[in-house]
Amino acid sequence: MTPATLAFLLAAAQPVATDGFEQPDRWTASASDGVVSHVSGVPGHSGQALRLDYDFASVSGYAFAARPLSIDWPENYVLRLKLRGSGGVNDLQLKFTDASGDNVWWVQKLNFRPSQDWQELRIRPRDMAFAWGPTQDKILRRTARMEIVLVRGRDGGKGHVDIDGLTLQPLPPAPPPSPPRASDPAVLDGDGQTVWHGQKDQAITLDLGAPQRLSALLLDWQGEAAYRIEGSNDGRAWQTLRTVDAGDGGRDPIALHDAEPRYLRIHMLGEGRLAEIAVKDIDWAPTPNDFIARLAKDAPRGRYPRGFLEQPYWTLVGTDGGAVAGLIGEDGAIEPAKGSYSVEPFLTINGAPVDWADVTTRQRLEDGYLPIATTRWQGQGWALDSTAFAEAEGDTPRLLGRWQIRNEGDQSRTFTLTLVVRPFQVNPPAQFLAQRGGVSPIAALRWNGSHLLIRQPGPVDGDPPVVRLLTPMITPQSVGMGGFDQGALATPESLPLATAVEDEAQMAQARMSWTIRLAPGDHFDVPVAFAGSAPADFDAALARTAGIWRQRLGGVTIRVPAARQALVDTLRTALADILISRDGPALKPGTRSYNRSWIRDGAMMSDALLRLGVNEPAIAFANWYGDHLFANGKVPCCVDFRGADPVPENDSHGQYIHLLAQLHRYTGDDELLARHWERLDAARRYMDGLRLSERTSANQTPDRQMLFGLLPPSISHEAYSAKPQYSLWDDFWGLAGYDGALYAAQQLGKPEASAIAAQRDQFASDIVNAIDAAADHWSIDHIPGATSLGDFDATSTTMALEITPLQPRLNQRLLRNTFDRQWRRVTGRAASTDWADYTPYELRNVSAMLRLGQAQRANDLLGLYMQDRRPAGWNAWAEVVGREPRVTRFLGDLPHAWVASDYIRAALDLFAYEDKATDALVLGAGMTADWLAGQGIAVQGLRTPYGALDLAMRGTAERLSVTVGGRARPPGGFVLRWPFADAPPATTINGRPARWQEGVLALPATGEPLHVEVGG
């Protein structure tokens, strides 16, 4: 180590520079709930090293070593760190925090696999990212603390990491790269006619002037070529970066994302003529997805998937429980599994090539709502339908697809359908989190006469490969395949005849082709199974699957006017999306971007499931999630394959309790509630401790009264991820938790009931007082999202109305202003360009408008949100809806199952909802004249906490007929809202006169059918 390097060791002071990790007592160990950590000193690479021992046991979480460490960061630097260790694949993080403790910068090494030998990490400024914090200045300048963190990744378990050799070496500002120099200037002169003519074993060398991080080389050849690309930092020791055995001539784009050489050498394996070389630095294409996007921009539109050019859309097809969860894209490609390859269609019609850019597309679902999805390419006198669904019968469920060509013209046509196995997902490049979309490498392909074998790299470097099978149910007339260097990414129909290929670039493709001449009116089908076997009859499998889903989704019968049928179809599709998105018992918001199960999502999905009579997934979820509570009663915000997540999100406790109480309200299962009582009450006690921690004199000062008695700050509300806040979202759920705990205690005859009632009442009063105090403190005229901010978030505030009895106790002026403002906000979007996107969690505002007695607003809002299903024919919303549909952005999952649950609850609230303050069922709150005309509406079997409900309504302001049936017996009776502007005429209930009070008719809940006749 040089003196210059020592001078800039991480402590920025000579004592730390000399001891590094020599004194391990300068570091302290800590860990999240359920994780064990310990630091000690061990012999290092040089002197002493720091050892961090960890044991993740059965939970998700993290272990870390930390110390105060002041660092003034230069503009340019290299941070070095030596590591070795033992244990499984987990995530390594280096974190640097400023003096406030709020702002964090980090380096993440996902899927870090420790080795027994020392390995060096070299971190440059581009590797360091701002992680979180409220600061607007995200440039790394000065930090005060360092953490070395092991985060539970794929393997968890126990192990250790040794850390040594921590140095920060300032570097001069990076100069602009100098033009490369070549041993033969012909390849850099910009003239494609001048060439370097290389013979076998000859080489051409480039000097880049200094080591450079590269993304690619673009090599323009005259004719075919075979060669090896090598890199070196000193011009003497060379490393092979890439070998091209069979280049097909023309431009060869060569990705070099991990290379940082000063010298490059192209060593010929045969004779070749090289015209030009273009060296592309890392900024040209930092990732494989960027590299493909560069190629897509230079190719004719339609040759690459839409997602590399603009925002695409897709939908989910699969089995109930998620054993199979495939995607079909709006342009007809099908992805059989998370992170897998896709199959994309191409056509040739009378010799003319056709792809997605040449056609109009339209999407539909079987029966308008079943998870059997089709995209249609509509051409002039012909159509191509791409259909996907999952067959659940038998021991092994499988995804099935079909491409159907129809000649709709008046002349015979010759069609060639080419299905191409591509190294791309339907899930597009802008998607990330649990699964990065876009490129999905294919290392090898083999056709055995009946199946195509697709070999893809394992999910983590060092893992065994994943082999998938594809079975066409009609044998292709020709099969071709090739690697990336054959240049067929842009022209996959031209892949040469072959039955096997291995590709060093891991971008192999295969095509299967069928040519047929179709007379007018004829069609040709190519069904495939994304598995090693196929059903004997594709149409029979489709019919069986449709029948299974009709039964599964039809537990509640809803008849509406034709103009409103899309609302019902979307409701049923939303139910299917929830069922397919789950992973066994785990209810999840999606299948790609999200690999976790959140209690908040699960509780709200369960409410939707219970109202539709689909109880068993909600019960299974509660049973599974309850096994992951922490010993102290803390309810984890989320659980995944790694275990319970320790991040404190203070809505989770109330949501868990609410879920258990709802299960009993809807099923009456005393044994289930009793079995969960100890967990439920432990969560209640833990939550009560949190609440009481904020019920102190410190929060009774004038500037903190809006915090008194609330749950502590957390990041459960995503808008507060930069810094925890006193989110009313947490408190509304907490109050629902107290209500649920009281209900459970009363049902089970527990002595805790009276204490819980007092806690609930005290908490409810504290929430109301805090809202009023926040309005005064922040001088606002609405209910804030967080009392510590005074912000606006009506979508969060909806939960006060939906899951708590607070509505009549809230300041009615603030409440009215909140949703008036939300109304203006949503309806103003059509004429505004000052917004980029929103989340369809806003569907909850439909329910809020209904509870405020604003039926027309509720319907109008729902109509606006329905317009943002993309595509509309697939009845689904992504987590994010953009103002400009084709502007690329992260969408979350599409469909998003939590959003689906919000829609289900909002749509059902139109017909009936529970008034938490009065224990009544409010009927027909969303009915307006257009719902009731003609045959009107009829709902049968709608589940409520008080039993199943049947409701029929039809008529006009002059004559309205309402029938209420089923077994529902709400303690507060039924409440019927008058759906018209004019005052209701004379009314009878079962033939006896009745009176409306301010547009509301109270109906007794006797368990007998009720017939209401108004007028006539």
XYZ file of N, CA, C and O in Angstrom, residues 17 69 93 139-141 144 192 234 299 320 394 414 435 593 610 665 730 774 919-920 937 967 1000:
96
model
N -6.268 5.368 9.786
C -5.583 4.903 8.594
C -4.617 3.782 8.927
O -4.425 2.863 8.152
N -17.757 7.005 11.494
C -16.627 7.152 10.584
C -16.879 8.361 9.698
O -17.744 8.330 8.834
N -24.339 -5.319 1.667
C -24.531 -3.881 1.507
C -23.451 -3.137 2.276
O -23.084 -3.520 3.386
N -26.166 14.213 -3.745
C -24.754 14.023 -4.077
C -23.992 13.620 -2.820
O -24.158 14.217 -1.747
N -23.160 12.610 -2.924
C -22.374 12.107 -1.797
C -21.198 13.050 -1.545
O -20.292 13.160 -2.376
N -21.237 13.719 -0.387
C -20.167 14.655 -0.043
C -19.512 14.322 1.285
O -18.302 14.285 1.388
N -20.978 10.269 8.093
C -20.503 10.191 9.477
C -20.526 8.784 10.045
O -20.050 8.569 11.162
N -15.938 2.960 -44.453
C -16.239 1.544 -44.525
C -15.577 0.828 -45.671
O -15.641 -0.413 -45.740
N -2.053 -3.857 -19.426
C -0.655 -3.502 -19.638
C -0.137 -3.854 -21.020
O 1.024 -3.592 -21.344
N -33.092 -1.017 -35.410
C -33.752 -2.009 -36.271
C -35.116 -1.497 -36.693
O -35.679 -0.588 -36.083
N -55.318 -21.317 -10.176
C -55.701 -20.895 -8.837
C -54.647 -21.425 -7.859
O -54.425 -22.623 -7.749
N -54.883 -32.824 -13.605
C -53.738 -33.715 -13.560
C -52.765 -33.331 -12.462
O -52.940 -32.365 -11.735
N -51.410 -17.623 -48.787
C -50.407 -18.514 -48.214
C -49.802 -17.835 -46.997
O -49.271 -16.720 -47.097
N -38.046 -9.115 -9.810
C -37.647 -9.684 -11.093
C -37.397 -8.564 -12.083
O -38.297 -7.785 -12.373
N -42.911 -8.448 -10.171
C -42.190 -7.414 -9.428
C -42.190 -7.669 -7.924
O -41.307 -7.193 -7.216
N -63.775 -12.762 0.880
C -64.868 -13.155 1.766
C -66.204 -12.632 1.260
O -67.234 -13.318 1.348
N -66.382 -13.310 11.300
C -67.625 -12.619 10.943
C -68.276 -13.254 9.716
O -69.506 -13.316 9.612
N -51.857 4.103 9.492
C -51.554 3.160 10.568
C -52.631 3.198 11.644
O -53.047 2.163 12.179
N -53.923 18.564 14.183
C -53.097 18.699 12.977
C -53.666 19.763 12.054
O -52.912 20.546 11.450
N -73.631 -0.710 12.442
C -73.842 -2.143 12.203
C -75.025 -2.390 11.277
O -75.738 -3.394 11.398
N -75.248 -1.486 10.340
C -76.310 -1.635 9.351
C -75.702 -1.998 8.007
O -74.504 -1.771 7.762
N -81.193 -4.223 -11.569
C -80.068 -5.036 -11.092
C -80.607 -6.136 -10.181
O -81.656 -5.993 -9.554
N -80.097 -14.402 4.016
C -80.110 -14.632 5.457
C -79.436 -13.527 6.253
O -79.235 -13.668 7.462
N -83.577 8.418 3.204
C -83.143 7.120 3.707
C -84.362 6.366 4.229
O -85.186 6.917 4.973
